[in-house]
XYZ file of C-alpha atoms in Angstrom:
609
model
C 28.709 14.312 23.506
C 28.612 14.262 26.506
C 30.791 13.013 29.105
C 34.366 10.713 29.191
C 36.269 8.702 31.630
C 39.174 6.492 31.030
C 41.109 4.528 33.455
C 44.136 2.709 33.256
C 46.029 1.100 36.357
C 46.114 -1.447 38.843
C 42.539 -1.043 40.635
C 39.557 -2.189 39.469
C 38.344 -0.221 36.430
C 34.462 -0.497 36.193
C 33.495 1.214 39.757
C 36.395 4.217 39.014
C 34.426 4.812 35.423
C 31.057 4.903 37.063
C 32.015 6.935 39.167
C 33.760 9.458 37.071
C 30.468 9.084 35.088
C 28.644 10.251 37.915
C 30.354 13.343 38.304
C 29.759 14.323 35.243
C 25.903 13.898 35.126
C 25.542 17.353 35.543
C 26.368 17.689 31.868
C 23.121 16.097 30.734
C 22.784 12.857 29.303
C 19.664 9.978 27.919
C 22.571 6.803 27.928
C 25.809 5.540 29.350
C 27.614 2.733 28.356
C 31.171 1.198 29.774
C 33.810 -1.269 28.066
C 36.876 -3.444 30.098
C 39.302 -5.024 29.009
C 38.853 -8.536 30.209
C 40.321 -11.817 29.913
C 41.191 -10.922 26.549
C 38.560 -9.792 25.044
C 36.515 -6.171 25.921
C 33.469 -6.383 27.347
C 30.473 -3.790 26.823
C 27.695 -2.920 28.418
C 25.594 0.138 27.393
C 22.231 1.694 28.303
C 19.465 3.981 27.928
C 18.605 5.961 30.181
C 19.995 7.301 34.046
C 23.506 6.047 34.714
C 22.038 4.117 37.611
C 20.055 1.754 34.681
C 23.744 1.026 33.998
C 24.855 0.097 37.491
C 21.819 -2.251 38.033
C 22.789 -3.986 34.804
C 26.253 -4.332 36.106
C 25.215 -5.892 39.004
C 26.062 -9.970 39.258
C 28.781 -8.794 36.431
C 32.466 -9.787 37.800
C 34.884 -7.609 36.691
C 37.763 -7.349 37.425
C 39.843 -5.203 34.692
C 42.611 -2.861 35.085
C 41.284 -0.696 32.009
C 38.634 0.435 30.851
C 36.172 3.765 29.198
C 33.097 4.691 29.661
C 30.814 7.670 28.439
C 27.388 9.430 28.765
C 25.491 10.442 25.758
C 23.626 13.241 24.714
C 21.951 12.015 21.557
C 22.836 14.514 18.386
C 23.012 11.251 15.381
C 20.272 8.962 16.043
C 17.777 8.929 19.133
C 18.383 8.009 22.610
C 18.945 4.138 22.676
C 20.756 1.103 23.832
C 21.777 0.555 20.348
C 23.278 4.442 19.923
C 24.385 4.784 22.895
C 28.690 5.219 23.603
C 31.017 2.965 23.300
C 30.831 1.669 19.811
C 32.739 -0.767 18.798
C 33.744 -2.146 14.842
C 32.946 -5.470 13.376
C 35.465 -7.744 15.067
C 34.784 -6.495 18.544
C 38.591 -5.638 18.555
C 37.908 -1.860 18.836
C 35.813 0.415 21.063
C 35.389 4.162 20.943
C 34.140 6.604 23.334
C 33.415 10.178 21.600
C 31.846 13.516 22.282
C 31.614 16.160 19.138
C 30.118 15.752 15.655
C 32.328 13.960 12.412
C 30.321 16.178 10.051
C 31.799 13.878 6.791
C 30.674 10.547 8.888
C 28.091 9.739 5.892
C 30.824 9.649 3.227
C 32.743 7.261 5.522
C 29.950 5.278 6.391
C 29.188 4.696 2.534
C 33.525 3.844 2.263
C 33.654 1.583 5.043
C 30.240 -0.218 4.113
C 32.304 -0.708 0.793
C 34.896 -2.280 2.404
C 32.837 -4.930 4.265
C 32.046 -3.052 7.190
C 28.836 -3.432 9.247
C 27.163 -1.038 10.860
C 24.210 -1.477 13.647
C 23.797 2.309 15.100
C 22.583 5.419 13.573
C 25.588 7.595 15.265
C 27.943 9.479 13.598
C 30.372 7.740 16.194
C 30.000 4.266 14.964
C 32.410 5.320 12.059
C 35.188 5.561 14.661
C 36.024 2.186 15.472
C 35.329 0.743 11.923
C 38.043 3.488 10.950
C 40.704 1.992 13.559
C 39.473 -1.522 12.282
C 40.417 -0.580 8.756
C 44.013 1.031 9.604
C 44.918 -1.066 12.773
C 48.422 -2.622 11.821
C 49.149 -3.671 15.256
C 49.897 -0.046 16.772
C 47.259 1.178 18.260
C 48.306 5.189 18.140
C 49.914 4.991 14.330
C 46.134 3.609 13.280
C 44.421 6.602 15.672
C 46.822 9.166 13.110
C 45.629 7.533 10.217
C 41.854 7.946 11.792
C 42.048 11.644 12.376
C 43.216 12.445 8.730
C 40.172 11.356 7.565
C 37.132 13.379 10.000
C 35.766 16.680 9.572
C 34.123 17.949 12.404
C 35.017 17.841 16.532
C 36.027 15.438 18.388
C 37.108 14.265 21.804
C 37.686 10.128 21.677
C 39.120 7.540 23.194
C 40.303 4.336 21.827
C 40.800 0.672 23.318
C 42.097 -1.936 21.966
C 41.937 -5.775 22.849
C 45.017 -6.360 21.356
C 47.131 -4.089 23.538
C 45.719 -4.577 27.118
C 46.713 -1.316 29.743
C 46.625 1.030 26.862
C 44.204 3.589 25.604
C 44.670 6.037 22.716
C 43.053 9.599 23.136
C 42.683 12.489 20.346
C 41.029 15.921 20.738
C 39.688 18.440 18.205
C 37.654 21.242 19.570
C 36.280 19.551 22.179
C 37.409 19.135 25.736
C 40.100 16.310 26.745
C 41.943 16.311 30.511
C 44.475 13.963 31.796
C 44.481 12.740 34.982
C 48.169 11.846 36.759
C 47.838 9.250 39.363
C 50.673 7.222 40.768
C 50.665 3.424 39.077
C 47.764 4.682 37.403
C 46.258 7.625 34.585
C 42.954 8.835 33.759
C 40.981 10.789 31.007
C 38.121 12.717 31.133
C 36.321 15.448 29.686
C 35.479 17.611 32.817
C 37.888 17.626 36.034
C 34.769 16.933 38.430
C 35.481 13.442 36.910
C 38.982 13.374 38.248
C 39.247 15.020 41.398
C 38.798 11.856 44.119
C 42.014 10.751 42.585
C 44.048 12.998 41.593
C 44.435 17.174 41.248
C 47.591 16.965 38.602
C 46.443 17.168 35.220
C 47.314 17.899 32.172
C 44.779 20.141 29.943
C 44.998 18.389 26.052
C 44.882 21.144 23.176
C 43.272 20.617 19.697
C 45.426 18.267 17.327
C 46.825 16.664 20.139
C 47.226 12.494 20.542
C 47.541 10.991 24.002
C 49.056 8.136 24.595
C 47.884 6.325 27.974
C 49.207 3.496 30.279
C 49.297 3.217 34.205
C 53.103 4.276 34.184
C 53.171 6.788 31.273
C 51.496 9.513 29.602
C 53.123 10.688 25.716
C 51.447 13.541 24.077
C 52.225 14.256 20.549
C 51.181 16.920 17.734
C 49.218 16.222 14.527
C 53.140 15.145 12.781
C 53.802 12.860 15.758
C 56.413 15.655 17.400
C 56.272 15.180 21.374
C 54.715 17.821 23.637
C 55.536 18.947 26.756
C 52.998 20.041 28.925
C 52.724 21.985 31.841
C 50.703 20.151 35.212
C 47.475 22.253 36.191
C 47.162 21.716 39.789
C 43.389 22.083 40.477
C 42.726 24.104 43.477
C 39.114 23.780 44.363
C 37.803 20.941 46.455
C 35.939 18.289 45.452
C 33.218 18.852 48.100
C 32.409 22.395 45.673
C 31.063 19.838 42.959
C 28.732 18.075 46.046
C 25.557 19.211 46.857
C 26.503 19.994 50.260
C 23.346 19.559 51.992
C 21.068 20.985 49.309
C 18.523 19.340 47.828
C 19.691 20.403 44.353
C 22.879 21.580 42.823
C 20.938 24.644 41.576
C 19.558 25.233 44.616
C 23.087 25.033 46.120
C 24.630 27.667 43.643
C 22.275 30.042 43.557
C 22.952 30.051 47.429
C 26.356 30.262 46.802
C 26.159 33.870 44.576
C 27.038 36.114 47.496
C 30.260 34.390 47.809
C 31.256 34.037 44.089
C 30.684 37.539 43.647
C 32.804 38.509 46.437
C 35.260 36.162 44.805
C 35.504 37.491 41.315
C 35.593 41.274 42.826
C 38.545 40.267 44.819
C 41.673 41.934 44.178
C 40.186 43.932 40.944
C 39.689 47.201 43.022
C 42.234 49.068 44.306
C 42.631 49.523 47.845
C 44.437 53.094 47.216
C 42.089 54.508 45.470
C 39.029 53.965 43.212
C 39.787 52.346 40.554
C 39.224 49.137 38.589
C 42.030 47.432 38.544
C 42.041 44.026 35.749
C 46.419 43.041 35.360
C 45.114 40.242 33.092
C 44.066 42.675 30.413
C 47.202 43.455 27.759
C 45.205 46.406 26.524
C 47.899 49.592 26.491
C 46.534 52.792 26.098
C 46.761 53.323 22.907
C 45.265 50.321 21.886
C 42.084 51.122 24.020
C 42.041 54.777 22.997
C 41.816 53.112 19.367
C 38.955 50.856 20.110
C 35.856 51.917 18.181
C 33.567 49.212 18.757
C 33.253 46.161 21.109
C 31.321 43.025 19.909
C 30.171 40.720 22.497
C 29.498 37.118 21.267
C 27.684 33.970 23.614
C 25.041 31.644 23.820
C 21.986 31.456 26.085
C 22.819 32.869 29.357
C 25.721 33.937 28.581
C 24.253 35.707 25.711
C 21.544 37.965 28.125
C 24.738 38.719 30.574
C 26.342 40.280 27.169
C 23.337 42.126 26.249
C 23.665 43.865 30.125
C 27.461 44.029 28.649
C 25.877 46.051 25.655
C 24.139 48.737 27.905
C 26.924 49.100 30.515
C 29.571 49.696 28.402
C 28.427 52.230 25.959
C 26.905 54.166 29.175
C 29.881 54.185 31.031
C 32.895 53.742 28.555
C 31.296 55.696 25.524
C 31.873 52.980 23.284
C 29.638 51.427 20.787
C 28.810 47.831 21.464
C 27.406 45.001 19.511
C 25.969 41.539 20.907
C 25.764 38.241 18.326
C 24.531 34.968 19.253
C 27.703 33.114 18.791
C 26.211 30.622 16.390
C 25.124 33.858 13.819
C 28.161 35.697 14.385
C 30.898 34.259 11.784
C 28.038 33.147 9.519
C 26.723 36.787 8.719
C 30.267 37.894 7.817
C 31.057 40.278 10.276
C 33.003 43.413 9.736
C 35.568 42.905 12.539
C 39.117 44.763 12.393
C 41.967 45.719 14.162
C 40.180 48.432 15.976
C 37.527 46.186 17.455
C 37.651 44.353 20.185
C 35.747 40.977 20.382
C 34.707 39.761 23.556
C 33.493 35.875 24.053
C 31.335 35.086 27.205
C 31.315 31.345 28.212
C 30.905 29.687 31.319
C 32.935 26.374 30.060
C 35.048 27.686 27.863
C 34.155 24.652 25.922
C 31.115 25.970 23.776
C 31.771 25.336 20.131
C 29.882 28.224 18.675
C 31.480 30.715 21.057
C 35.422 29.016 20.178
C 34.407 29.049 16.912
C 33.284 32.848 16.758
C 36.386 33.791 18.692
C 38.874 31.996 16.012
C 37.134 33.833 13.134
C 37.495 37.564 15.008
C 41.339 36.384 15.499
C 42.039 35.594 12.023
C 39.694 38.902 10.864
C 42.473 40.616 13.254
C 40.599 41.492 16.543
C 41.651 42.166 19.934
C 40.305 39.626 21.837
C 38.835 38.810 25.861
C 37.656 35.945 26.833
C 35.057 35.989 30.254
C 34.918 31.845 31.253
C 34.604 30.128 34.593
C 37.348 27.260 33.445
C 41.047 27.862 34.310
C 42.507 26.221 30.792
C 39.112 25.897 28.983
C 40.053 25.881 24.946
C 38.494 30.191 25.405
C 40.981 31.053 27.831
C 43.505 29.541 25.951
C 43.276 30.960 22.474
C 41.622 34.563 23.642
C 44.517 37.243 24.057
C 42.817 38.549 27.208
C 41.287 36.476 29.976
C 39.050 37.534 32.758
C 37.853 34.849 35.072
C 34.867 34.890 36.808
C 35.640 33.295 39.677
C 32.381 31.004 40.564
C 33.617 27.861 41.027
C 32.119 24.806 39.589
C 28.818 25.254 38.122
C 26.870 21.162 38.167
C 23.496 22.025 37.083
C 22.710 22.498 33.615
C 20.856 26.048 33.982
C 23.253 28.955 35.156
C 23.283 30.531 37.754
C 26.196 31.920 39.798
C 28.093 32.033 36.330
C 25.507 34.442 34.789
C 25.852 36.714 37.799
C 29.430 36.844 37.927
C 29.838 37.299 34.068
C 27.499 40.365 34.995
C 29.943 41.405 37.520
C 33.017 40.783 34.884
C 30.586 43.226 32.875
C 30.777 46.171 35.123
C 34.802 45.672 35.765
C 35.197 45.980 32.085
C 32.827 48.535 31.547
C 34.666 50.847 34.948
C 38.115 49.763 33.256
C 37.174 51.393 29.984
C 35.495 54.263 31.119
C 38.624 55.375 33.846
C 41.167 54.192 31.130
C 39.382 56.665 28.633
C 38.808 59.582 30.673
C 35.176 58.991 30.230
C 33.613 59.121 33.152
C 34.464 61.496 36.374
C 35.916 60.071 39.302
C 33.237 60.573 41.838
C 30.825 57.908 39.110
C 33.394 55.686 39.714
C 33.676 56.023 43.726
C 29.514 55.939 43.482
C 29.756 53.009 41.301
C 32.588 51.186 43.156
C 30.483 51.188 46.629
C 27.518 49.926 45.051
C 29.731 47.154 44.013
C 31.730 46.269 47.496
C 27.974 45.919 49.100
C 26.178 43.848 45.903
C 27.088 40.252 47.628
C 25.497 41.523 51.017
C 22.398 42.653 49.324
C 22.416 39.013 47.118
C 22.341 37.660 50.974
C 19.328 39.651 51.475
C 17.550 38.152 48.755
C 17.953 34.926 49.650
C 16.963 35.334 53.274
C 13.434 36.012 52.067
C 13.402 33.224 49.829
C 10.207 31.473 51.559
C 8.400 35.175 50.013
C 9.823 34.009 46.605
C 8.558 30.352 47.016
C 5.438 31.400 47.983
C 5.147 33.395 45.226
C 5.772 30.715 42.589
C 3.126 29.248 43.511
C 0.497 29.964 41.161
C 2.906 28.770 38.522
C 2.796 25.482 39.084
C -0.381 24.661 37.068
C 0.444 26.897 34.529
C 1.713 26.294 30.615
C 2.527 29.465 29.540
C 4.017 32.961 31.199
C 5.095 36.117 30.232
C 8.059 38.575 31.272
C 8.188 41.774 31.080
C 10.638 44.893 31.788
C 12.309 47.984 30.122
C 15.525 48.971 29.823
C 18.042 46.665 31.551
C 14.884 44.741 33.375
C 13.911 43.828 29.755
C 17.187 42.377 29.314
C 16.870 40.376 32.976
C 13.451 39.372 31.551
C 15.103 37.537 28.786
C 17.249 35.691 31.336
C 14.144 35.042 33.745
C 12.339 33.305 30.918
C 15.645 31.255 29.480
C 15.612 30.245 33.672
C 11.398 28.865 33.553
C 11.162 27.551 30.124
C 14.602 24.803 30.348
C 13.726 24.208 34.211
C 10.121 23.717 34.557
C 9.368 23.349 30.626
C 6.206 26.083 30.780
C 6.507 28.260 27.908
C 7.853 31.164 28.951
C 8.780 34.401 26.862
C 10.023 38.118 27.486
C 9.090 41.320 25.646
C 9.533 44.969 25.930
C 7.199 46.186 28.007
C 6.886 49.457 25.527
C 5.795 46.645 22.601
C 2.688 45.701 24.453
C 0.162 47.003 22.366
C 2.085 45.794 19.266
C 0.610 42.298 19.624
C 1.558 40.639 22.822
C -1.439 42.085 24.223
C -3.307 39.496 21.994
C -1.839 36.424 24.496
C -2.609 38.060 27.573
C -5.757 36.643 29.225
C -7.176 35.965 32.569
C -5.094 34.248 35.715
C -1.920 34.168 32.502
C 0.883 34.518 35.117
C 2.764 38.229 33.733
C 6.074 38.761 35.348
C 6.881 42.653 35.373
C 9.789 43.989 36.641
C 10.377 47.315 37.417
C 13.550 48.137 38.891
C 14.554 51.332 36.394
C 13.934 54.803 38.399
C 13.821 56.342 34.869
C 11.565 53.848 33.446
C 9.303 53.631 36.608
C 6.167 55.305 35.806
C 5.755 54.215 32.492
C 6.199 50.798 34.040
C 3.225 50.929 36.259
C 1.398 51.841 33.176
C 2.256 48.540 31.238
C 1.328 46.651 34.390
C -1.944 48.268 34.750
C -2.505 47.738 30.776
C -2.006 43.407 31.600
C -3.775 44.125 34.393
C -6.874 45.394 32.925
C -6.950 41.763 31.282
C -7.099 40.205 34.263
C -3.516 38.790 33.866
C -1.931 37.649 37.271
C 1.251 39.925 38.131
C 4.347 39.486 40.067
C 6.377 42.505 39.853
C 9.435 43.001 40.954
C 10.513 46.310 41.960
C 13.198 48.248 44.315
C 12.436 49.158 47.766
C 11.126 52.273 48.320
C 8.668 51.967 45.495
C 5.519 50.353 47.565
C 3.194 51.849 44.823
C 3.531 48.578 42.696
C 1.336 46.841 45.136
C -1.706 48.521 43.966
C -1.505 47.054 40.417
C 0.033 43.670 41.144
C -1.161 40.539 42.973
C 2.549 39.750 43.953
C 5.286 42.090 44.868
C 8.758 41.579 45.253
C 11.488 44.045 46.127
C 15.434 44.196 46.054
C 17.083 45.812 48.085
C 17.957 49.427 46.498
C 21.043 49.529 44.262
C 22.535 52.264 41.865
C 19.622 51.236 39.025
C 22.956 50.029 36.513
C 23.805 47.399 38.767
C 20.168 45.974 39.458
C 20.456 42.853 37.328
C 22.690 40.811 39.350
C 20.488 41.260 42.111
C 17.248 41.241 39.957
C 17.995 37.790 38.223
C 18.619 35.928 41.570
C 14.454 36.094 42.781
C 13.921 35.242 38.970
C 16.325 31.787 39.360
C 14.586 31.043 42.958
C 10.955 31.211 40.994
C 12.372 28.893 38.223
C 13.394 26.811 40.904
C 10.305 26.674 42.983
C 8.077 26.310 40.023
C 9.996 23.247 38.531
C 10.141 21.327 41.662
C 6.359 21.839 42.681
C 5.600 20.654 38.652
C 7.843 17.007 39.741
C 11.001 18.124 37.298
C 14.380 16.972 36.962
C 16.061 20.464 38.079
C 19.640 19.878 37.696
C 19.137 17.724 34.160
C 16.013 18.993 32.253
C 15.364 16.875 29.061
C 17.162 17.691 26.060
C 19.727 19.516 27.209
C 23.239 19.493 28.208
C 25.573 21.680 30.688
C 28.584 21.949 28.072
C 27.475 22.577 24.445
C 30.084 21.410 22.504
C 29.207 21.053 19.194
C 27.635 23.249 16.874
């Protein structure tokens, strides 16, 4: 992994791949590497390092190619080097390969192909690619890419050129994301539509087993047996200018600014203006089969995985239904007892992460209801999932979450509304309580971020700091979780969340003086015994931010920082609670010199296991 662009038509290829590249930075990446086809023969160039290392050794380079690939790498085989990084190419120089995904059986073929004569100069599992088309290559390019794919295990989005067949690229997708991009006199391939839009918005979304064969005038897509597909054109709506940073200094900067609206977006048109009610068309759930339901499991990743546990609490409060969360990479692996009367719901803001597609194909074939809560229109989630709610964000760049967390937590209380009315289970004037909260939840986001220079001046006794602690009960123990995720992958201080009741059961023991404790304290129910954990850090000279609702000016006497939300029914506090937590991330990794929108080792899109 992590990013692809291919280009074939009558402009110049190198400056359109670098520039798809750059849209696609966001993903993370340590290399990026680019190959033409040029004068007969493919030229390659391949770095470590930013994508403008790449440019400056382009520079003085004439090239003038019609076609060409390029990729950015997010090192899983092999460390970050010139050497590993994408495209790879086989012994002849004939071949190169662009490839996101893991070929899990790439050390058997390695051994096979070094029998053959083959050698091999990287330590990727990638590498194995082009040796492969090298081996079958009988002077079709797409009949040797067939004869490829029989032989991986594992995921795979790739790209093939060839220096035999100038204007031509070969594309094949298993389980992890491939796009087309429909041009006039000229097609393109990526693996994220931010790489696509300046050119074109028709595209074509490539499923698993499927081979695409590219030139400037035509685009054939065929199955696994070589049958042609048909595909529909996805028009892409949003504007480009939603994947700029618009005048912010960051792209998470920009969407956390941007919350208010997406959550006014994803509520949009899922209440009824008649009445009260909830209302989600894109559910196929008929009454009986939700009347049957006798337990929900909710399965993610990171973020995504702390807006389920908020899921978790919701839904059995409002709906009366027993809910389960699994981190998407234990779930199929602990042999789940999932039936017909379940229903499994997948959380993912891509719709691309492996674990997450992987858990949702295993709860199909145990025989599942399914409902899939993505960001992606077409993502491999929405696809496959019998029910789809979008959250309606728009494009998330940076790598740590923001607006998508908030509006899964939104799709949360929908769900948990649309259960609870469909069952009976709640009385009408909840919902009507509930339902106002919800209309006036972007205004009070608005709030929030109009006192954002309280926030940043808060953060700042964070900035010298290694380590910090979160706590919280109840639901603010699950936003704790989510604050932490936000510190540690921004700012890389070790940051970790606890119960606030498990105190005395040994976190006490790392609690010391001017150690930065995070309490938050937004639970009516849960207040008092709140101020008494505080008080219990406080007594070892911890430093405290606490974050509480208005109307409870009390927490100032036991903390050095205070900040408050604006007062919310106390179920919906976590989309309002998290955004002071992302600001504070924020804040913290910028004043400690940190690459906010890429932090090392990590990558927007997880897409293999």
């Amino acid at each position: 992994m992590c990013g692809i662009v291919g280009y074939v038509g009558g402009n110049s290829a190198a400056p359109i791949l670098i520039e798809g590249l750059s849209k696609l930075e966001y993903r993370g990446y340590d290399s990026a590497g680019i190959v033409v086809w040029e004068e007969n023969q493919l030229k390659l160039e391949k770095k470590l390092g930013r994508l403008s290392t790449l440019q400056e050794s382009l520079q003085g380079i004439e090239l003038n190619a019609k076609t060409g690939i390029g990729h950015t790498r997010w090192a899983t085989h092999g460390r970050p080097s010139d050497v590993n990084a994408h495209p790879h190419s086989d012994c002849t120089g004939r071949f190169a390969v662009v490839h996101n995904g893991i070929i899990e059986n790439y050390m058997e073929l390695r051994e096979w192909l070094q029998e053959q004569g083959h050698r091999f100069v990287s330590e990727t599992d990638t590498e194995v690619l082009p040796h492969l088309v090298e081996q079958y290559y009988q002077g079709d390019l797409k009949e040797a890419v067939y004869k490829v794919i029989e032989k991986l295990e594992g995921s795979y989005a790739m790209v093939v050129i060839s220096k035999d067949e100038p204007g031509r690229l070969v594309a094949a997708r298993q389980d992890s994301p491939l796009v087309v991009g429909l041009g006039e006199g000229e097609n393109f391939l990526a693996s994220d539509i931010p790489a696509l839009l300046k050119h074109t918005r028709n595209t074509l979304i490539i499923d698993d087993g499927e081979i695409v064969d590219l030139t400037a005038e035509n685009v054939e897509i065929s199955n696994g047996t070589g049958r042609p597909v048909e595909k529909q054109i996805f028009e892409v709506t949003w504007e480009e200018s939603q994947a700029e940073k618009g005048g912010y200094e960051h792209f998470m900067l920009k969407e956390i600014y941007e919350q208010p609206r997406a959550l006014r977006d994803t509520l949009s048109g899922r209440l009824s203006p008649e009445s009260d009610r909830v209302v989600l068309n894109e559910l196929n759930l008929d009454e009986e089969t939700v009347k049957n339901i006798n337990r929900i499991y909710v399965v993610a990743c990171g973020t995504a995985y702390h807006a389920g546990l908020v899921g978790k609490s919701v839904i059995e409060s409002l709906a009366k239904i027993p809910v389960e969360v699994d981190i998407a990479s234990e779930f199929r692996y602990r042999k789940p007892l999932v039936g017909p009367d379940n229903l499994v719901m997948v959380i993912s803001q891509s719709g691309e992460t492996a674990d997450t597609l992987a858990a949702l194909r295993e709860a199909k074939r145990l025989g599942a209801k399914t409902v899939a809560v993505t960001n992606v229109v077409g993502s491999s989630v929405s696809r496959e999932a019998d029910n789809v709610i979008y959250t309606w964000a728009g494009p998330e760049i940076a790598v740590a979450s923001t607006k998508a967390y908030t509006t899964q937590l939104l799709c949360m209380y929908l769900l948990g509304i649309w259960l609870a009315q469909e069952k009976g289970a709640l009385e009408q004037q909840e919902i009507t309580d509930l339902l106002k909260e919800l209309r006036e939840l972007y205004v009070k986001a608005e709030v929030i971020l109009d006192n954002d220079s309280t926030i940043q001046e808060a953060s700042r006794q964070f900035a010298d700091k290694e380590n910090a602690f979160f706590i919280g009960r109840g639901l603010d123990y699950v936003v704790a979780e989510e604050g932490s995720l936000k510190l540690k992958e921004i700012s890389y201080i070790h940051a970790e969340a606890y119960a606030a009741g498990e105190l005395k059961h040994g976190t006490l023991a790392l609690i010391e003086e001017n150690v930065p404790v995070i309490a938050l304290a937004t639970q009516q129910h849960l207040y008092e015994k709140m101020v008494s954990n505080i008080k219990e850090v406080n007594a070892r000279d911890a430093s405290i931010l606490a974050l509480a609702m208005e109307g409870n000016k009390g927490i100032e006497k036991v903390a050095d920082h205070t900040i408050y939300i604006p007062a919310t029914h106390p179920m919906l506090a976590p989309i309002l609670t998290v955004i002071p937590l992302q600001l504070l991330a924020y804040h913290v990794s910028v004043a400690r010199g940190c690459d906010v929108d890429k932090p090392r080792n990590l990558a927007k899109s997880v897409t293999v296991e």
